[in-house]
Structure formats: structure tokens, C-alpha cells
XYZ file of C-alpha atoms in Angstrom:
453
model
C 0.000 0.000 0.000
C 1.634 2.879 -1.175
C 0.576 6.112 1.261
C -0.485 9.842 -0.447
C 1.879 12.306 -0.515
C 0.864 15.802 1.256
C 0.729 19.086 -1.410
C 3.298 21.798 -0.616
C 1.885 24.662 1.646
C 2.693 28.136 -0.061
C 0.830 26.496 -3.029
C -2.539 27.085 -0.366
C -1.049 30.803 0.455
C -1.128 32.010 -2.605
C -3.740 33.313 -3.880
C -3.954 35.331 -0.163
C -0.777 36.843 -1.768
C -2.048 37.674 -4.857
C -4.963 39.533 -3.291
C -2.555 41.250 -0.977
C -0.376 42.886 -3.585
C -3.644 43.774 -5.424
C -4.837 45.563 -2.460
C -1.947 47.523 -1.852
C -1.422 48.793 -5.529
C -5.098 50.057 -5.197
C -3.990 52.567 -2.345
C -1.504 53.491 -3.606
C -3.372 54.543 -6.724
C -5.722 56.312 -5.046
C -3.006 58.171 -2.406
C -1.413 59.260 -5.970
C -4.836 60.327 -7.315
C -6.252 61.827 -4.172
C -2.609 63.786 -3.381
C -3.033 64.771 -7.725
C -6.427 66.308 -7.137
C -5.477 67.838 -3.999
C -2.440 69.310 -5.838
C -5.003 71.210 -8.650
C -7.103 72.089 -6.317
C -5.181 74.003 -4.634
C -5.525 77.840 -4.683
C -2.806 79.911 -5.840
C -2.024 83.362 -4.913
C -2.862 86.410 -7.423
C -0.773 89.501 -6.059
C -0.735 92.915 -7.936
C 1.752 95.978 -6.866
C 1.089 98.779 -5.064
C 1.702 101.544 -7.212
C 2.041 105.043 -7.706
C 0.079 106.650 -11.176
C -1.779 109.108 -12.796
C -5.600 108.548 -11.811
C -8.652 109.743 -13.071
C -12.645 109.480 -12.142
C -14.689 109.656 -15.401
C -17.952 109.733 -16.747
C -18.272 108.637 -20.509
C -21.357 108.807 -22.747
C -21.954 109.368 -26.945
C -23.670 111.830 -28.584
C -23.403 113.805 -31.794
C -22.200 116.933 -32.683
C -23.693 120.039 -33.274
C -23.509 123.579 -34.368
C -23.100 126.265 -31.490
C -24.997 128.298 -33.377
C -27.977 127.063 -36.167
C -30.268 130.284 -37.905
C -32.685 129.774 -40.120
C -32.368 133.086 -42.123
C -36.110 134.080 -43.537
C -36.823 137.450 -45.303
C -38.843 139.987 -43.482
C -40.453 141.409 -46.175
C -42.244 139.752 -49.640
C -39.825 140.363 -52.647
C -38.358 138.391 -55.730
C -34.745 137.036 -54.640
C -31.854 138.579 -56.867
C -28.567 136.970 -54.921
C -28.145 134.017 -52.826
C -24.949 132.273 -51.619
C -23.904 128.873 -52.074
C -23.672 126.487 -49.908
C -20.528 125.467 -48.144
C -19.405 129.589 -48.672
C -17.988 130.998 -46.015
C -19.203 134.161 -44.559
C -18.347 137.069 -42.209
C -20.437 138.920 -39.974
C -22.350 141.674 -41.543
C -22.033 140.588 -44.607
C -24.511 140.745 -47.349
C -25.369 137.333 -48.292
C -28.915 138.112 -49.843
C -30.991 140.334 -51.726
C -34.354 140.888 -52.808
C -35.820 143.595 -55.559
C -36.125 146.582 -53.909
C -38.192 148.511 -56.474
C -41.741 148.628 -54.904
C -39.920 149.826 -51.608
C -38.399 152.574 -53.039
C -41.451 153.624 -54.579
C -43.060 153.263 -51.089
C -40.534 155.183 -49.791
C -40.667 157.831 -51.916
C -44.667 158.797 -51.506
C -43.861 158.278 -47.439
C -40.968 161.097 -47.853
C -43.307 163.385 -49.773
C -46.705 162.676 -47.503
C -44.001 163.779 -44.419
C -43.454 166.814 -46.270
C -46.914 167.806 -46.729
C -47.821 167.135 -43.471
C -44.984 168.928 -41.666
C -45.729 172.075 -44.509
C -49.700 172.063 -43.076
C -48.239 171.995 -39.675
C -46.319 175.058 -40.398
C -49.282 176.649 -41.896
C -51.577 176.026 -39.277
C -49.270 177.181 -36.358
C -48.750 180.398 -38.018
C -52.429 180.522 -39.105
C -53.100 180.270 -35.239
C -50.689 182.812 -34.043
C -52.292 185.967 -36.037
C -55.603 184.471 -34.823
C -54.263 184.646 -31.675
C -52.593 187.759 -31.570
C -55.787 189.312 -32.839
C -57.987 188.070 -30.207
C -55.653 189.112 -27.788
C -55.937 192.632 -29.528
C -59.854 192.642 -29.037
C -59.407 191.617 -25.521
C -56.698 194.743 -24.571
C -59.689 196.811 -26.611
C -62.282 195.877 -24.891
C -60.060 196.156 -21.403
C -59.664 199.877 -22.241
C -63.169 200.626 -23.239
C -64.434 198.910 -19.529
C -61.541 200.953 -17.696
C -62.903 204.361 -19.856
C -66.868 203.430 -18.873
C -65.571 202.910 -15.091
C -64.097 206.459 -15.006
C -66.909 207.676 -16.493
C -69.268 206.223 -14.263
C -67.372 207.543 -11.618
C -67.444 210.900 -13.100
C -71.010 211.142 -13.321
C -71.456 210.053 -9.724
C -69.842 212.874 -8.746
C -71.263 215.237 -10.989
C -75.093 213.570 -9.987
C -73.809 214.176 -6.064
C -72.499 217.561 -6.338
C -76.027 218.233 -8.526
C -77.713 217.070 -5.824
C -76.515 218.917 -3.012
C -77.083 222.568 -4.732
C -80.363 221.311 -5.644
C -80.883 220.873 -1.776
C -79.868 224.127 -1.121
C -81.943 225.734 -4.507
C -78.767 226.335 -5.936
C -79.469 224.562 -9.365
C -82.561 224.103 -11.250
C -85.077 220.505 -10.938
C -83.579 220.656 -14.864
C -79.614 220.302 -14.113
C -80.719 217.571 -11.996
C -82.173 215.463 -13.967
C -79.408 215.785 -16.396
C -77.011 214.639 -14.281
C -79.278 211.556 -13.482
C -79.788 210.806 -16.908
C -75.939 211.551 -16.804
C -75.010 208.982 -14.286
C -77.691 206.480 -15.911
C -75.925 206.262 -19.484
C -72.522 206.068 -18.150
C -73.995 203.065 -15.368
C -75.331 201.249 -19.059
C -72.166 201.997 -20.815
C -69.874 199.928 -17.999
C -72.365 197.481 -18.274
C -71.955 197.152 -22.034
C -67.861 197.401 -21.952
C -68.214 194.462 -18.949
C -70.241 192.114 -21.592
C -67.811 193.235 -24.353
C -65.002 192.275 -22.479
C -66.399 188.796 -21.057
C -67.255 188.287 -24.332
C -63.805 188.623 -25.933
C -61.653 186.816 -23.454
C -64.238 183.840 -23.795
C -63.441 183.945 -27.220
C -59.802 184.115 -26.853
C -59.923 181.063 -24.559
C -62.424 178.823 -26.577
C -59.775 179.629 -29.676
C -56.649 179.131 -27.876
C -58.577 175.535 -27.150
C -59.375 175.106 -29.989
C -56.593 176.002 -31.687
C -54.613 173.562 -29.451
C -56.859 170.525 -30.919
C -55.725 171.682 -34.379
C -52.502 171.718 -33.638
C -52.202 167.827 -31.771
C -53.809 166.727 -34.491
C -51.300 168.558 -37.569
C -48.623 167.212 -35.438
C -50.261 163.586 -35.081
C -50.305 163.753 -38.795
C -46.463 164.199 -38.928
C -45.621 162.080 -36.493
C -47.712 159.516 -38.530
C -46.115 160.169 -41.603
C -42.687 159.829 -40.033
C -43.327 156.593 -38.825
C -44.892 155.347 -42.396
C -41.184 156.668 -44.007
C -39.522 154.616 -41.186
C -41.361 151.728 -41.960
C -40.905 151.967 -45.544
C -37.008 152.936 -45.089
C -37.081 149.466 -42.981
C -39.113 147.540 -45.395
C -36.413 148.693 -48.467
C -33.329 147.912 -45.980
C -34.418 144.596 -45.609
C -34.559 143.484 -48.859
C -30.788 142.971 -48.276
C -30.169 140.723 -45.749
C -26.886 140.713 -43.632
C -25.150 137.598 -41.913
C -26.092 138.111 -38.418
C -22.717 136.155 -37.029
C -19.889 134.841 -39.383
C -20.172 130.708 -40.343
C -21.297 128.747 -42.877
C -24.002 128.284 -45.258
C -25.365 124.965 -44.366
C -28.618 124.892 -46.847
C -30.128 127.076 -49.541
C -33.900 127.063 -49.896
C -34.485 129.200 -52.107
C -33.339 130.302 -55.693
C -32.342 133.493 -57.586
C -35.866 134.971 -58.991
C -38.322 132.778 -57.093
C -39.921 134.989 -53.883
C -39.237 134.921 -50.639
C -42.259 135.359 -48.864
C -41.831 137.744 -45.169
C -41.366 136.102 -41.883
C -44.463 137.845 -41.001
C -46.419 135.508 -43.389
C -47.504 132.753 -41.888
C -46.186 130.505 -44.785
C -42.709 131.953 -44.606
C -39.598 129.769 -45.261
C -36.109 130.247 -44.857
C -34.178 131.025 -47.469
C -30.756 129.839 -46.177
C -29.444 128.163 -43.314
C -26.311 129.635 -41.921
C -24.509 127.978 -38.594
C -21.072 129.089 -36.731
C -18.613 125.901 -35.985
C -16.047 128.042 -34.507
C -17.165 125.833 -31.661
C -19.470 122.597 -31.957
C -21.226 121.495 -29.082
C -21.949 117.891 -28.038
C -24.885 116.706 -25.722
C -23.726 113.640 -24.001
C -25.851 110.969 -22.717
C -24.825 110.482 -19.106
C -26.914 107.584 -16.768
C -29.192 109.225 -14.323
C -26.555 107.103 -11.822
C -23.967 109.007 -12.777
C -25.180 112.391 -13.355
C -24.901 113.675 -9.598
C -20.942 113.703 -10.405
C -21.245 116.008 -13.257
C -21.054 119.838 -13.015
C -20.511 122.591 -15.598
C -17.410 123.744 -15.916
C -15.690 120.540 -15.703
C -13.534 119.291 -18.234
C -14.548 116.710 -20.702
C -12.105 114.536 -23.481
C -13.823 113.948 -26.356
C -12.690 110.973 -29.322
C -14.229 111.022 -33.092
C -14.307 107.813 -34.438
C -13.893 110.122 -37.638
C -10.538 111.499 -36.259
C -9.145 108.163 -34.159
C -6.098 109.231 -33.370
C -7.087 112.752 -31.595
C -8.420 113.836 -28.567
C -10.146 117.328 -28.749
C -10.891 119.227 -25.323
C -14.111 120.429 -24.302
C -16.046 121.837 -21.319
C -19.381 121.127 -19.673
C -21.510 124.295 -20.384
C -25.133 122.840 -19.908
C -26.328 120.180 -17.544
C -30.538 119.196 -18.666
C -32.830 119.858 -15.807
C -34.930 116.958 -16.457
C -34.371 112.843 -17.802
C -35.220 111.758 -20.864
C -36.078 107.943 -21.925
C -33.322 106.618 -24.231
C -34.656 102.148 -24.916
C -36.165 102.264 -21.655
C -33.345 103.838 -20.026
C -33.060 107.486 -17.976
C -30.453 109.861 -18.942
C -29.696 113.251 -18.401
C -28.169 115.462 -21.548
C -24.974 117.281 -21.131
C -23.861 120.094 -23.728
C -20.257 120.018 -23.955
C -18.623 123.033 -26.033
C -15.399 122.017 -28.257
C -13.642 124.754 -29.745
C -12.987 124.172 -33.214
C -10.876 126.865 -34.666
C -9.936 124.540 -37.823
C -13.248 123.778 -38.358
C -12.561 120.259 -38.325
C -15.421 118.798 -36.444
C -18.593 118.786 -38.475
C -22.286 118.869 -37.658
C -23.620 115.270 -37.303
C -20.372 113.432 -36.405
C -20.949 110.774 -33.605
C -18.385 111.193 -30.397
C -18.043 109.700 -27.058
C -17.592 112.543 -24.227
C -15.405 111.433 -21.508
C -16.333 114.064 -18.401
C -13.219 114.003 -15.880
C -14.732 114.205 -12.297
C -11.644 113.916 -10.614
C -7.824 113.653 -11.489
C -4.709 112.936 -9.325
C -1.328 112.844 -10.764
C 0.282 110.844 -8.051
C -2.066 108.439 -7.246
C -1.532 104.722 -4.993
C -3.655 102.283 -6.944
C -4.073 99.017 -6.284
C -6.961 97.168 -8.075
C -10.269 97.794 -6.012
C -11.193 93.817 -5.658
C -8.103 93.521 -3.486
C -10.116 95.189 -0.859
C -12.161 93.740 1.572
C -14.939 95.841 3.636
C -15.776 94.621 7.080
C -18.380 96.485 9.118
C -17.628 100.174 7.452
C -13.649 99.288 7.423
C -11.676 98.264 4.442
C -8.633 95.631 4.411
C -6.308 94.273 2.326
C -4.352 90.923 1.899
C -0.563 92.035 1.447
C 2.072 89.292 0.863
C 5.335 89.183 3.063
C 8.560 88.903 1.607
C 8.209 85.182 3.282
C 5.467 84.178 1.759
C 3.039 84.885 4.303
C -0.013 87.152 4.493
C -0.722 90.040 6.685
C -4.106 91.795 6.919
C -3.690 95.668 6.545
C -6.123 98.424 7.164
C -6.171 100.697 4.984
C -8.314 104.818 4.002
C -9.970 104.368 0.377
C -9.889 107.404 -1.528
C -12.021 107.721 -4.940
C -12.593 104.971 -7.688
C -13.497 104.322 -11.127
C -14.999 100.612 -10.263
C -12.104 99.033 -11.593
C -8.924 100.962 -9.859
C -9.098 101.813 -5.986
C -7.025 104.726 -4.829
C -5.398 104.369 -1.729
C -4.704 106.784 0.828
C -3.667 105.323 3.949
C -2.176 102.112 4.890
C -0.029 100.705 1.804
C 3.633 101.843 0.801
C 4.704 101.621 -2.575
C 6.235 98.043 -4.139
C 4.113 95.929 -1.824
C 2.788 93.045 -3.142
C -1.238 92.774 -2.549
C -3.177 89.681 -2.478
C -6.393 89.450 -4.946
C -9.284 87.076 -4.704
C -8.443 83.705 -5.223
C -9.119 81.790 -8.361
C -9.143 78.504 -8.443
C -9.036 75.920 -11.424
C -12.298 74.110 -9.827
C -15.266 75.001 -7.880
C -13.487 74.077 -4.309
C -12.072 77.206 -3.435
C -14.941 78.958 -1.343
C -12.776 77.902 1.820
C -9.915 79.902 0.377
C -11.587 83.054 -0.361
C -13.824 82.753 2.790
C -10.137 82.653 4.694
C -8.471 85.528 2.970
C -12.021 87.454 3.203
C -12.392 87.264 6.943
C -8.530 87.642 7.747
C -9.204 84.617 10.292
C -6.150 83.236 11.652
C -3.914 86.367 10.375
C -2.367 89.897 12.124
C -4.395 92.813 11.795
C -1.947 95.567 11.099
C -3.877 99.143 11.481
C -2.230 102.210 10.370
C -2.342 105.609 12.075
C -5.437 107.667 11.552
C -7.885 104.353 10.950
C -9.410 103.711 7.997
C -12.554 102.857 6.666
């Protein structure tokens, strides 16, 4: 009987081995994985430098040029047009650039000059017409003043002689006779007074009622000249206008109308204008600012303004007009500002499109540092600023102005220091990061003199 032979023992051990290995390549594949992952996960610092520049607060909008001065230039009198200019000419002020046919207003003129004359001859006539009227009325009056003054000494003269008569009649030394004659006497020179008194009223009354009169006659001869002065001043205005003047030098913009056609007076209700003429010494722009925005603009302030048209210049310009009241632009509020340009070259035209940039505030030597490095904690701003070891100190620092992008600096930083900006990360895990660096947990708070906000 031949007895079984018993199998080796690591052949029973090994697929335990197998499995063992297996096992401990899988953790280590997923140490390597887990410490890779980790590794790209991991944020990494964004610094910028605390520097000193030029810095500027702005507010931009577009808008499109205009003339600082637009006239519609109409005829004020009806006339057939002899001379236009051309448009595109160039003209000074005060000069003629229009004319209409000034026949029928010479004419006018004439017949006003010559109704003045008449009426300022029957003045003349009339005044001296009134003074021998007057002179002879005064006569009658003096007349009839004597002729009362002789019938009041003569009354008195025969009241004497009628007392005198009566007293040697009293004593029988004159007759019943002599008397009587005085009486009768006294009686006629009582009725002659009494006719020089009427004769007297009666001239004076005249004298006034043709003095008044008189006066009448004469408002009315000089009403008639002053009338007839005013039709030659009209007429001498009417024939003066038929040449028309530019009113401030510029440029003919549009012509209306056309040599021999008429131009029809501006006081016509279907007036036109025969010409257009606008000044572009200066051009004005009305920018469209956001009602956000427009507490930070004020006139006066100085504005930069770019021309698509003219790409490489920047003209200057100043905020002369600031609109009271919004208007809707595609459902948005914004306020017009009129910025003047001067344009001595004349280069900027009418119609070009522009953007206005209005400069709120500028500081030459500015500390910037970009305004998301700054963190605000109840009313007190911070910043992350990276040590020359590689560490991170939390500094308080005083925030001057901004333009949303830039953050001036005004307190707090030096210049060359490196400042920490909000983590990005290459996945979605780095809210623990940014959470960190926002609350300065774990970090120095270094607060410089004067506090900060």
C-alpha cells in the first residue's frame, strides 16, 4: 500500500498573496490620485503691486455733434430774390449774403418822404395861421379892457357930478332941470360899464375857446407828422431789408431758395427760410450720461472727447449745460450734457458721432491698487498684502475715490508691496480659500495711524 503524498503549503497561500499585492497597488493609486487632485485644487495666490500713477474718475457717454450756433435766415419782407450764396461759402459777420428787388420799396418810400413833407408844410401853416388868430384876439381883448376901464371912469365921473347936482339942488342952488341931467348923466354912463363888462367877457371867452381850440388843431397837424414819419420809417425798414446781412460769421449749411423765385416775409404765416447759416467756430456735443452718474457732473468741468472720424485725436471740451430733467433713451433714464469744443480749424462737423469722456476727478500721483483687493468689514476696508516670506498680513487701509475698476489708496499701503487678490481657483473648491483671505481669520491685523474705513 503505497501512502499519499501531502501538497506543498505556499501552493494554499497564494492566492492570499495575490490579493494582498492587489490591495496595496489600489492605495496606492488612489493616495497618488487623491494627493493629484489635492495638488489642482489648490488655490494659488494672485498679487498685484502697489503703485504710484496718474488717476482719473470719469464719466463717458456718446452723442453727436452740433452747431453752437444754427439760424434759419427768412426774409422779413415779400420780394423776388436777386442773390443768394452757395452752400458750403464761407461768410463774415455783416455781410450781405442776400438780396431781394427793392423797387416797390423805393417807390413806397418815396410817396412816405413826400406825404411827411406835406404834413410837416400844413403843420407850419396852421401854427402860423393860429398865431395871427391869436394875436388878434388878444388885440380885441386889450380893446375891450380899455373901453371897460374908460366906462368905469366915467361912471365915476357922473357920480360925482349927480352928487355935487344934488346937493345945490338941496340948497336951490341949481334948477329941478340940471338935476335930472345929471341923473340921466349917471344912468348912461352906469349902461355903458355894463356894455364894456359884456364886451369884455365876451372877448376873453373867445380868446380862450380859440386858444382851445386852436390847441386841438394843432395835436392833431402834429399827429399827422408824427404819422407820416413813422410810415417813411417803416418803408425805409421795409427797403433795408430786402438785403439781408449775416447776423454772425459761419457757414451756409442749406439754400432754400433760388435766384428769382420769392421769398415770402417772416411775417407771413407761410414763410420759409431762405438759407441756413450755422457758426462751428465751436461745436457742441450733448452727451448721454446715466441718471446714476449724473450727480458727479457739473458745468465747468472738463470733458475729453474721441471722433471715431478722427481716431487718433483727442479734442478738449467743457461742460456748459447740464438738462434739468431725464429723458427715456430704450427704456433707459439719462440726463443730456452740452459740452462746447472749440474748433478753430473747423474740423469737427455737424452730425459726427463722439463719445464725451467728463473728468470728475484727477490725481497725478495716485496709490492704486486694483479695487477687488479690498475687503470691507463692518464700514472698514482691508487688504491681503504678501510678506517677503510668503506669508499674508491683513492691513487696514483709508480708500480714496474709484473708477470701479482701480481703488485709490490713501492710507495704509507703501509703494512696491505686493497685494493679495481674490483667489481663483481651477475648480469650484475654493470657497474655503476666499472665505479665509475674506475674513482675515487666523492672520495679524496691522492698522495704520489715523484708521481707515
Amino acid at each position: 500500500m503505497t501512502n499519499a503524498r501531502p501538497k506543498p503549503r505556499i501552493t494554499r497561500l497564494w492566492p492570499v498573496f495575490v490579493l494582498t499585492l492587489a490591495a496595496l497597488a489600489l492605495a496606492g493609486w488612489w493616495l497618488l490620485r487623491s494627493r493629484t487632485t489635492n495638488t489642482q485644487t489648490a488655490p494659488t495666490n494672485e498679487t498685484a503691486t502697489v503703485a504710484r500713477s496718474a488717476f482719473r474718475v470719469s464719466v463717458s457717454g456718446p452723442g453727436t455733434l452740433e452747431a453752437a450756433q444754427t439760424l434759419e435766415v427768412k426774409p422779413e419782407v415779400n420780394g423776388v430774390v436777386l442773390q443768394l450764396p452757395k452752400v458750403g461759402e464761407w461768410v463774415q459777420k455783416g455781410q450781405l449774403i442776400a438780396r431781394l428787388d427793392p423797387t416797390d420799396y423805393q417807390r413806397t418810400l418815396e410817396n412816405a418822404q413826400l406825404a411827411l413833407q406835406k404834413a410837416q408844410a400844413n403843420l407850419e401853416a396852421l401854427r402860423a395861421s393860429q398865431a395871427s388868430t391869436e394875436a388878434t384876439g388878444r388885440q380885441s381883448v386889450a380893446s375891450a379892457e380899455v373901453a371897460y376901464a374908460n366906462a368905469s371912469r366915467d361912471l365915476q365921473s357922473a357920480r360925482d357930478d349927480l352928487e355935487a347936482t344934488q346937493k345945490l339942488y338941496d340948497i336951490g342952488g341949481t334948477s329941478l332941470q340940471s338935476l335930472q341931467q345929471a341923473k340921466d348923466a349917471y344912468a348912461k354912463a352906469q349902461a355903458s360899464l355894463q356894455t364894456a363888462r359884456v364886451n369884455l367877457e365876451t372877448a376873453r371867452q373867445s380868446l380862450s375857446l380859440k386858444a382851445s381850440s386852436n390847441a386841438q388843431d394843432l395835436k392833431n397837424a402834429q399827429l399827422a407828422v408824427q404819422q407820416a414819419q413813422l410810415e417813411v420809417r417803416t418803408a425805409q425798414e421795409n427797403l433795408a431789408a430786402t438785403k439781408i446781412y449775416a447776423p454772425f460769421s459761419g457757414v451756409v449749411a442749406e439754400v432754400n431758395g433760388q435766384v428769382g423765385s420769392v421769398g415770402v416775409g417772416a411775417t407771413n404765416s407761410n414763410s420759409s427760410a431762405l438759407l441756413t447759416l450755422i457758426d462751428i467756430s465751436s461745436v457742441n456735443l450733448p452727451v448721454q450720461v446715466d441718471e446714476s452718474e449724473i450727480s458727479k457732473v457739473q458745468v465747468g468741468q472738463k470733458v475729453e472727447v474721441t471722433l471715431d472720424a478722427f481716431s487718433d485725436e483727442t479734442f478738449q471740451g467743457v461742460v456748459t449745460n447740464i438738462s434739468p430733467q431725464a429723458t427715456v433713451v430704450s427704456n433707459i433714464a439719462v440726463f443730456y450734457v452740452t459740452v462746447n469744443i472749440p474748433n478753430p480749424q473747423h474740423k469737427l462737423k455737424p452730425g459726427m458721432t463722439a463719445e464725451g469722456e467728463i473728468l470728475i476727478q484727477e490725481i497725478p500721483d495716485a496709490l492704486v491698487i486694483p479695487k477687488r483687493a479690498v475687503q470691507t468689514v463692518r464700514g472698514r476696508s482691508y487688504v491681503e498684502v504678501l510678506q517677503p516670506d510668503g506669508t499674508q498680513e491683513t492691513v487696514r487701509v483709508v480708500l480714496g475715490p474709484d473708477d470701479g475698476v482701480s481703488q485709490v489708496i490713501t492710507e495704509g499701503l507703501e509703494p512696491g508691496q505686493q497685494v493679495v487678490l481674490p483667489t481663483r481657483s481651477s475648480s469650484g473648491s475654493s470657497s474655503s480659500s476666499q472665505q479665509r483671505q475674506g475674513g482675515g481669520i487666523g492672520l495679524p491685523v496691522r492698522i495704520p495711524a489715523g484708521g481707515g474705513r
